[in-house]
mmCIF file of C-alpha atoms in Angstrom:
data_model
loop_
_atom_site.group_PDB
_atom_site.id
_atom_site.type_symbol
_atom_site.label_atom_id
_atom_site.label_comp_id
_atom_site.label_asym_id
_atom_site.label_seq_id
_atom_site.Cartn_x
_atom_site.Cartn_y
_atom_site.Cartn_z
ATOM 1 C CA UNK A 1 -18.410 3.916 -8.760
ATOM 2 C CA UNK A 2 -15.154 4.579 -10.611
ATOM 3 C CA UNK A 3 -14.642 2.594 -13.796
ATOM 4 C CA UNK A 4 -11.833 0.110 -14.331
ATOM 5 C CA UNK A 5 -9.405 0.930 -17.144
ATOM 6 C CA UNK A 6 -7.436 -1.701 -19.043
ATOM 7 C CA UNK A 7 -4.121 -0.491 -20.458
ATOM 8 C CA UNK A 8 -3.557 -1.095 -24.161
ATOM 9 C CA UNK A 9 -0.990 -0.087 -26.752
ATOM 10 C CA UNK A 10 -3.413 2.665 -27.754
ATOM 11 C CA UNK A 11 -3.907 4.294 -24.327
ATOM 12 C CA UNK A 12 -0.766 3.494 -22.313
ATOM 13 C CA UNK A 13 0.991 6.677 -23.420
ATOM 14 C CA UNK A 14 -1.821 8.798 -21.969
ATOM 15 C CA UNK A 15 -2.649 6.782 -18.837
ATOM 16 C CA UNK A 16 -0.618 6.748 -15.631
ATOM 17 C CA UNK A 17 0.530 3.382 -14.250
ATOM 18 C CA UNK A 18 -0.242 4.185 -10.597
ATOM 19 C CA UNK A 19 3.236 3.764 -9.063
ATOM 20 C CA UNK A 20 5.709 6.638 -8.680
ATOM 21 C CA UNK A 21 3.253 9.120 -10.188
ATOM 22 C CA UNK A 22 4.876 12.230 -8.713
ATOM 23 C CA UNK A 23 8.360 10.961 -7.764
ATOM 24 C CA UNK A 24 10.676 12.936 -10.048
ATOM 25 C CA UNK A 25 13.651 10.746 -9.124
ATOM 26 C CA UNK A 26 11.891 7.765 -10.686
ATOM 27 C CA UNK A 27 10.822 9.413 -13.952
ATOM 28 C CA UNK A 28 13.198 7.270 -16.027
ATOM 29 C CA UNK A 29 12.042 4.134 -14.214
ATOM 30 C CA UNK A 30 8.413 5.126 -14.743
ATOM 31 C CA UNK A 31 8.936 5.356 -18.501
ATOM 32 C CA UNK A 32 10.994 2.134 -18.437
ATOM 33 C CA UNK A 33 8.084 0.300 -16.811
ATOM 34 C CA UNK A 34 5.705 1.585 -19.468
ATOM 35 C CA UNK A 35 8.060 0.236 -22.125
ATOM 36 C CA UNK A 36 8.327 -3.045 -20.204
ATOM 37 C CA UNK A 37 4.520 -3.363 -20.143
ATOM 38 C CA UNK A 38 4.266 -2.601 -23.871
ATOM 39 C CA UNK A 39 6.677 -5.443 -24.570
ATOM 40 C CA UNK A 40 4.523 -7.849 -22.510
ATOM 41 C CA UNK A 41 1.192 -7.202 -24.236
ATOM 42 C CA UNK A 42 1.802 -9.878 -26.881
ATOM 43 C CA UNK A 43 2.460 -12.358 -24.048
ATOM 44 C CA UNK A 44 -1.018 -11.769 -22.624
ATOM 45 C CA UNK A 45 0.081 -9.319 -19.926
ATOM 46 C CA UNK A 46 -2.870 -7.395 -18.449
ATOM 47 C CA UNK A 47 -2.783 -4.191 -16.406
ATOM 48 C CA UNK A 48 -6.097 -2.963 -14.987
ATOM 49 C CA UNK A 49 -6.583 0.008 -12.686
ATOM 50 C CA UNK A 50 -9.273 2.087 -11.107
ATOM 51 C CA UNK A 51 -9.839 5.395 -12.896
ATOM 52 C CA UNK A 52 -8.381 7.456 -10.051
ATOM 53 C CA UNK A 53 -5.063 9.121 -9.377
ATOM 54 C CA UNK A 54 -3.781 6.576 -6.903
ATOM 55 C CA UNK A 55 -2.286 3.119 -6.448
ATOM 56 C CA UNK A 56 -5.262 0.868 -7.243
ATOM 57 C CA UNK A 57 -4.293 -1.711 -9.834
ATOM 58 C CA UNK A 58 -3.705 -5.362 -10.700
ATOM 59 C CA UNK A 59 -1.306 -6.985 -13.165
ATOM 60 C CA UNK A 60 -1.561 -10.577 -14.372
ATOM 61 C CA UNK A 61 -0.167 -12.777 -17.119
ATOM 62 C CA UNK A 62 -0.328 -16.438 -18.205
ATOM 63 C CA UNK A 63 2.271 -18.309 -16.160
ATOM 64 C CA UNK A 64 4.119 -19.501 -19.258
ATOM 65 C CA UNK A 65 5.020 -15.844 -19.824
ATOM 66 C CA UNK A 66 5.413 -14.751 -16.195
ATOM 67 C CA UNK A 67 8.738 -13.297 -15.106
ATOM 68 C CA UNK A 68 9.021 -15.700 -12.158
ATOM 69 C CA UNK A 69 10.676 -19.113 -11.603
ATOM 70 C CA UNK A 70 7.517 -21.169 -11.158
ATOM 71 C CA UNK A 71 6.026 -24.292 -12.703
ATOM 72 C CA UNK A 72 2.280 -23.767 -13.131
ATOM 73 C CA UNK A 73 1.181 -24.943 -16.548
ATOM 74 C CA UNK A 74 -2.046 -23.371 -17.753
ATOM 75 C CA UNK A 75 -2.424 -20.974 -14.815
ATOM 76 C CA UNK A 76 -2.735 -17.197 -14.605
ATOM 77 C CA UNK A 77 -0.110 -15.397 -12.512
ATOM 78 C CA UNK A 78 -0.975 -12.285 -10.499
ATOM 79 C CA UNK A 79 2.152 -10.209 -10.987
ATOM 80 C CA UNK A 80 1.434 -7.134 -8.871
ATOM 81 C CA UNK A 81 -1.687 -6.162 -6.927
ATOM 82 C CA UNK A 82 -1.875 -2.911 -5.001
ATOM 83 C CA UNK A 83 -4.763 -1.085 -3.346
ATOM 84 C CA UNK A 84 -3.490 1.753 -1.183
ATOM 85 C CA UNK A 85 -4.679 4.272 1.373
ATOM 86 C CA UNK A 86 -8.177 5.680 0.976
ATOM 87 C CA UNK A 87 -9.043 3.067 -1.666
ATOM 88 C CA UNK A 88 -8.793 0.149 0.760
ATOM 89 C CA UNK A 89 -11.681 -1.579 2.582
ATOM 90 C CA UNK A 90 -14.383 -0.584 0.114
ATOM 91 C CA UNK A 91 -14.392 -3.454 -2.355
ATOM 92 C CA UNK A 92 -11.859 -2.131 -4.848
ATOM 93 C CA UNK A 93 -9.472 -5.030 -4.323
ATOM 94 C CA UNK A 94 -12.276 -7.536 -4.827
ATOM 95 C CA UNK A 95 -13.387 -5.787 -8.019
ATOM 96 C CA UNK A 96 -9.883 -5.924 -9.485
ATOM 97 C CA UNK A 97 -9.393 -9.541 -8.431
ATOM 98 C CA UNK A 98 -12.680 -10.475 -10.096
ATOM 99 C CA UNK A 99 -11.390 -8.956 -13.339
ATOM 100 C CA UNK A 100 -8.506 -11.422 -13.154
ATOM 101 C CA UNK A 101 -10.852 -14.270 -12.243
ATOM 102 C CA UNK A 102 -13.090 -13.520 -15.225
ATOM 103 C CA UNK A 103 -10.095 -13.422 -17.564
ATOM 104 C CA UNK A 104 -8.904 -16.778 -16.181
ATOM 105 C CA UNK A 105 -12.023 -18.844 -16.915
ATOM 106 C CA UNK A 106 -10.193 -20.988 -19.473
ATOM 107 C CA UNK A 107 -7.171 -21.471 -17.184
ATOM 108 C CA UNK A 108 -6.301 -24.241 -14.751
ATOM 109 C CA UNK A 109 -6.318 -21.640 -12.009
ATOM 110 C CA UNK A 110 -4.614 -18.558 -10.590
ATOM 111 C CA UNK A 111 -1.332 -18.315 -8.683
ATOM 112 C CA UNK A 112 0.300 -15.545 -6.664
ATOM 113 C CA UNK A 113 3.557 -15.133 -4.732
ATOM 114 C CA UNK A 114 3.197 -13.782 -1.194
ATOM 115 C CA UNK A 115 5.251 -13.631 1.985
ATOM 116 C CA UNK A 116 4.796 -15.851 5.028
ATOM 117 C CA UNK A 117 3.807 -12.617 6.790
ATOM 118 C CA UNK A 118 2.872 -9.139 5.618
ATOM 119 C CA UNK A 119 5.902 -7.737 3.778
ATOM 120 C CA UNK A 120 6.559 -4.705 1.563
ATOM 121 C CA UNK A 121 6.247 -5.310 -2.197
ATOM 122 C CA UNK A 122 4.328 -8.581 -1.658
ATOM 123 C CA UNK A 123 0.532 -8.801 -1.601
ATOM 124 C CA UNK A 124 -0.872 -9.828 1.785
ATOM 125 C CA UNK A 125 -1.806 -13.514 1.649
ATOM 126 C CA UNK A 126 -4.856 -12.951 3.885
ATOM 127 C CA UNK A 127 -6.752 -11.477 0.941
ATOM 128 C CA UNK A 128 -6.165 -14.587 -1.151
ATOM 129 C CA UNK A 129 -7.081 -16.919 1.683
ATOM 130 C CA UNK A 130 -10.472 -15.181 1.759
ATOM 131 C CA UNK A 131 -10.844 -15.868 -1.975
ATOM 132 C CA UNK A 132 -10.269 -19.607 -1.487
ATOM 133 C CA UNK A 133 -6.578 -19.806 -2.376
ATOM 134 C CA UNK A 134 -4.427 -22.557 -0.844
ATOM 135 C CA UNK A 135 -0.718 -22.718 -0.056
ATOM 136 C CA UNK A 136 1.108 -25.027 -2.484
ATOM 137 C CA UNK A 137 4.834 -24.300 -2.060
ATOM 138 C CA UNK A 138 7.440 -22.289 -0.167
ATOM 139 C CA UNK A 139 10.940 -20.965 -0.834
ATOM 140 C CA UNK A 140 13.619 -19.578 1.464
ATOM 141 C CA UNK A 141 13.442 -17.467 3.441
ATOM 142 C CA UNK A 142 9.846 -16.198 3.405
ATOM 143 C CA UNK A 143 8.248 -16.718 -0.014
ATOM 144 C CA UNK A 144 4.976 -18.603 -0.429
ATOM 145 C CA UNK A 145 3.093 -19.722 -3.531
ATOM 146 C CA UNK A 146 -0.687 -19.697 -3.272
ATOM 147 C CA UNK A 147 -3.100 -21.063 -5.849
ATOM 148 C CA UNK A 148 -6.785 -21.262 -6.638
ATOM 149 C CA UNK A 149 -7.616 -24.275 -8.782
ATOM 150 C CA UNK A 150 -10.318 -23.647 -11.398
ATOM 151 C CA UNK A 151 -10.239 -27.112 -13.020
ATOM 152 C CA UNK A 152 -10.437 -30.368 -11.056
ATOM 153 C CA UNK A 153 -7.578 -32.052 -12.891
ATOM 154 C CA UNK A 154 -5.269 -29.019 -12.786
ATOM 155 C CA UNK A 155 -1.679 -29.725 -11.663
ATOM 156 C CA UNK A 156 -0.441 -28.234 -8.399
ATOM 157 C CA UNK A 157 1.956 -25.319 -9.031
ATOM 158 C CA UNK A 158 5.423 -25.141 -7.495
ATOM 159 C CA UNK A 159 8.555 -23.038 -7.412
ATOM 160 C CA UNK A 160 11.473 -24.135 -9.563
ATOM 161 C CA UNK A 161 14.234 -25.793 -7.546
ATOM 162 C CA UNK A 162 16.689 -23.019 -8.476
ATOM 163 C CA UNK A 163 14.512 -20.517 -6.585
ATOM 164 C CA UNK A 164 14.088 -22.551 -3.394
ATOM 165 C CA UNK A 165 17.292 -21.984 -1.438
ATOM 166 C CA UNK A 166 18.001 -18.270 -1.890
ATOM 167 C CA UNK A 167 21.538 -18.713 -3.178
ATOM 168 C CA UNK A 168 23.006 -16.993 -6.248
ATOM 169 C CA UNK A 169 26.151 -17.889 -8.186
ATOM 170 C CA UNK A 170 28.203 -14.804 -7.286
ATOM 171 C CA UNK A 171 29.816 -15.333 -3.869
ATOM 172 C CA UNK A 172 31.874 -12.127 -3.797
ATOM 173 C CA UNK A 173 30.298 -9.087 -2.163
ATOM 174 C CA UNK A 174 26.843 -7.750 -2.953
ATOM 175 C CA UNK A 175 24.857 -8.779 -6.022
ATOM 176 C CA UNK A 176 21.676 -6.905 -6.915
ATOM 177 C CA UNK A 177 19.231 -8.137 -9.548
ATOM 178 C CA UNK A 178 16.335 -6.087 -10.882
ATOM 179 C CA UNK A 179 13.831 -5.725 -13.705
ATOM 180 C CA UNK A 180 11.908 -2.782 -15.108
ATOM 181 C CA UNK A 181 8.710 -4.359 -13.794
ATOM 182 C CA UNK A 182 8.738 -1.673 -11.083
ATOM 183 C CA UNK A 183 9.293 2.066 -11.711
ATOM 184 C CA UNK A 184 11.386 2.417 -8.546
ATOM 185 C CA UNK A 185 14.178 0.020 -9.483
ATOM 186 C CA UNK A 186 16.137 2.075 -12.021
ATOM 187 C CA UNK A 187 16.834 4.919 -9.607
ATOM 188 C CA UNK A 188 17.102 3.034 -6.330
ATOM 189 C CA UNK A 189 19.382 0.346 -7.758
ATOM 190 C CA UNK A 190 21.592 2.281 -10.165
ATOM 191 C CA UNK A 191 21.872 5.500 -8.164
ATOM 192 C CA UNK A 192 20.910 5.067 -4.505
ATOM 193 C CA UNK A 193 22.236 1.529 -3.964
ATOM 194 C CA UNK A 194 25.377 2.083 -6.007
ATOM 195 C CA UNK A 195 26.197 5.233 -4.012
ATOM 196 C CA UNK A 196 25.530 3.787 -0.570
ATOM 197 C CA UNK A 197 27.470 0.580 -1.299
ATOM 198 C CA UNK A 198 30.459 2.648 -2.405
ATOM 199 C CA UNK A 199 30.145 4.905 0.632
ATOM 200 C CA UNK A 200 30.129 1.942 3.011
ATOM 201 C CA UNK A 201 32.899 0.057 1.224
ATOM 202 C CA UNK A 202 30.966 -2.848 -0.279
ATOM 203 C CA UNK A 203 31.753 -4.412 -3.611
ATOM 204 C CA UNK A 204 28.531 -4.359 -5.667
ATOM 205 C CA UNK A 205 27.573 -6.109 -8.892
ATOM 206 C CA UNK A 206 24.301 -5.014 -10.514
ATOM 207 C CA UNK A 207 22.543 -7.362 -12.939
ATOM 208 C CA UNK A 208 19.488 -6.305 -14.891
ATOM 209 C CA UNK A 209 17.092 -9.170 -15.624
ATOM 210 C CA UNK A 210 16.188 -8.261 -19.175
ATOM 211 C CA UNK A 211 14.370 -11.321 -20.503
ATOM 212 C CA UNK A 212 11.568 -13.687 -19.569
ATOM 213 C CA UNK A 213 13.915 -16.677 -19.748
ATOM 214 C CA UNK A 214 16.395 -15.051 -17.382
ATOM 215 C CA UNK A 215 13.601 -14.184 -14.931
ATOM 216 C CA UNK A 216 12.134 -17.691 -15.067
ATOM 217 C CA UNK A 217 15.478 -19.059 -13.884
ATOM 218 C CA UNK A 218 16.196 -16.556 -11.140
ATOM 219 C CA UNK A 219 17.522 -17.561 -7.722
ATOM 220 C CA UNK A 220 14.481 -16.416 -5.727
ATOM 221 C CA UNK A 221 10.777 -16.299 -6.667
ATOM 222 C CA UNK A 222 10.600 -12.479 -6.626
ATOM 223 C CA UNK A 223 12.411 -11.001 -9.630
ATOM 224 C CA UNK A 224 11.611 -7.263 -9.524
ATOM 225 C CA UNK A 225 14.458 -6.744 -7.039
ATOM 226 C CA UNK A 226 16.667 -9.028 -4.991
ATOM 227 C CA UNK A 227 20.006 -8.535 -3.305
ATOM 228 C CA UNK A 228 22.506 -11.150 -2.156
ATOM 229 C CA UNK A 229 25.568 -10.899 0.089
ATOM 230 C CA UNK A 230 28.374 -13.363 -0.636
ATOM 231 C CA UNK A 231 25.860 -15.482 -2.526
ATOM 232 C CA UNK A 232 23.181 -15.556 0.189
ATOM 233 C CA UNK A 233 19.816 -13.861 -0.354
ATOM 234 C CA UNK A 234 19.292 -10.816 1.856
ATOM 235 C CA UNK A 235 16.016 -9.147 0.866
ATOM 236 C CA UNK A 236 13.546 -8.460 -1.926
ATOM 237 C CA UNK A 237 12.831 -4.975 -0.549
ATOM 238 C CA UNK A 238 14.202 -2.157 -2.686
ATOM 239 C CA UNK A 239 16.879 -0.463 -0.587
ATOM 240 C CA UNK A 240 17.527 3.194 0.022
ATOM 241 C CA UNK A 241 20.308 4.459 2.284
ATOM 242 C CA UNK A 242 18.069 4.329 5.341
ATOM 243 C CA UNK A 243 17.241 0.663 4.852
ATOM 244 C CA UNK A 244 20.718 -0.419 3.802
ATOM 245 C CA UNK A 245 22.079 -0.833 7.328
ATOM 246 C CA UNK A 246 18.956 -2.718 8.398
ATOM 247 C CA UNK A 247 19.559 -5.473 5.876
ATOM 248 C CA UNK A 248 23.259 -5.404 4.994
ATOM 249 C CA UNK A 249 25.240 -6.439 8.063
#
């Protein structure tokens, strides 16, 4: 059985972070995510992965330091959770989740953002239902907040009101927000999206979410990437040219 590795300031330079391992286009984003993780360590951010060359990892952080607009005092937030391909259906997801559960013993509980159906970049809620999670809040158009209470008197988490309606404050053209919490965003936002928007004649404003405070007051629950058209949320899926026409109409 492969061991589970926890990233630290001492080993992060030598360990891969699972995503975008061989995608040369995303090299800058890959290094930016490593830097982003390093800056989160003091906030209790944890990244654990299986010791394999593949996408088998979990990220979690105390909700007070999570880069999401939620109210969940004393909880642990699962930030990203990915078990791909050949590593699925053999207990790896459960092992990684149990690492989070063990590290959350002093918490009120654990929370995670999912979709109301299976969607790219969001963990499938069916896994958490099997672990005893319950739905506690929703936000337009498809975001759900699930929680597992670990203390009887724990408060019920919820999304901040600002993140409920899927409306941003720029009503003119396209507005894309992103963080370095994903290695794909730097390239696909600042190169691919910029080029395709120009090609198709759309006005585009790109805003990098660069602080925890900014992320905790974002207009939708998912902060890694979001795009709005004339102020209305369109999608949280990172867009390439092929997907642009599917979502931007």
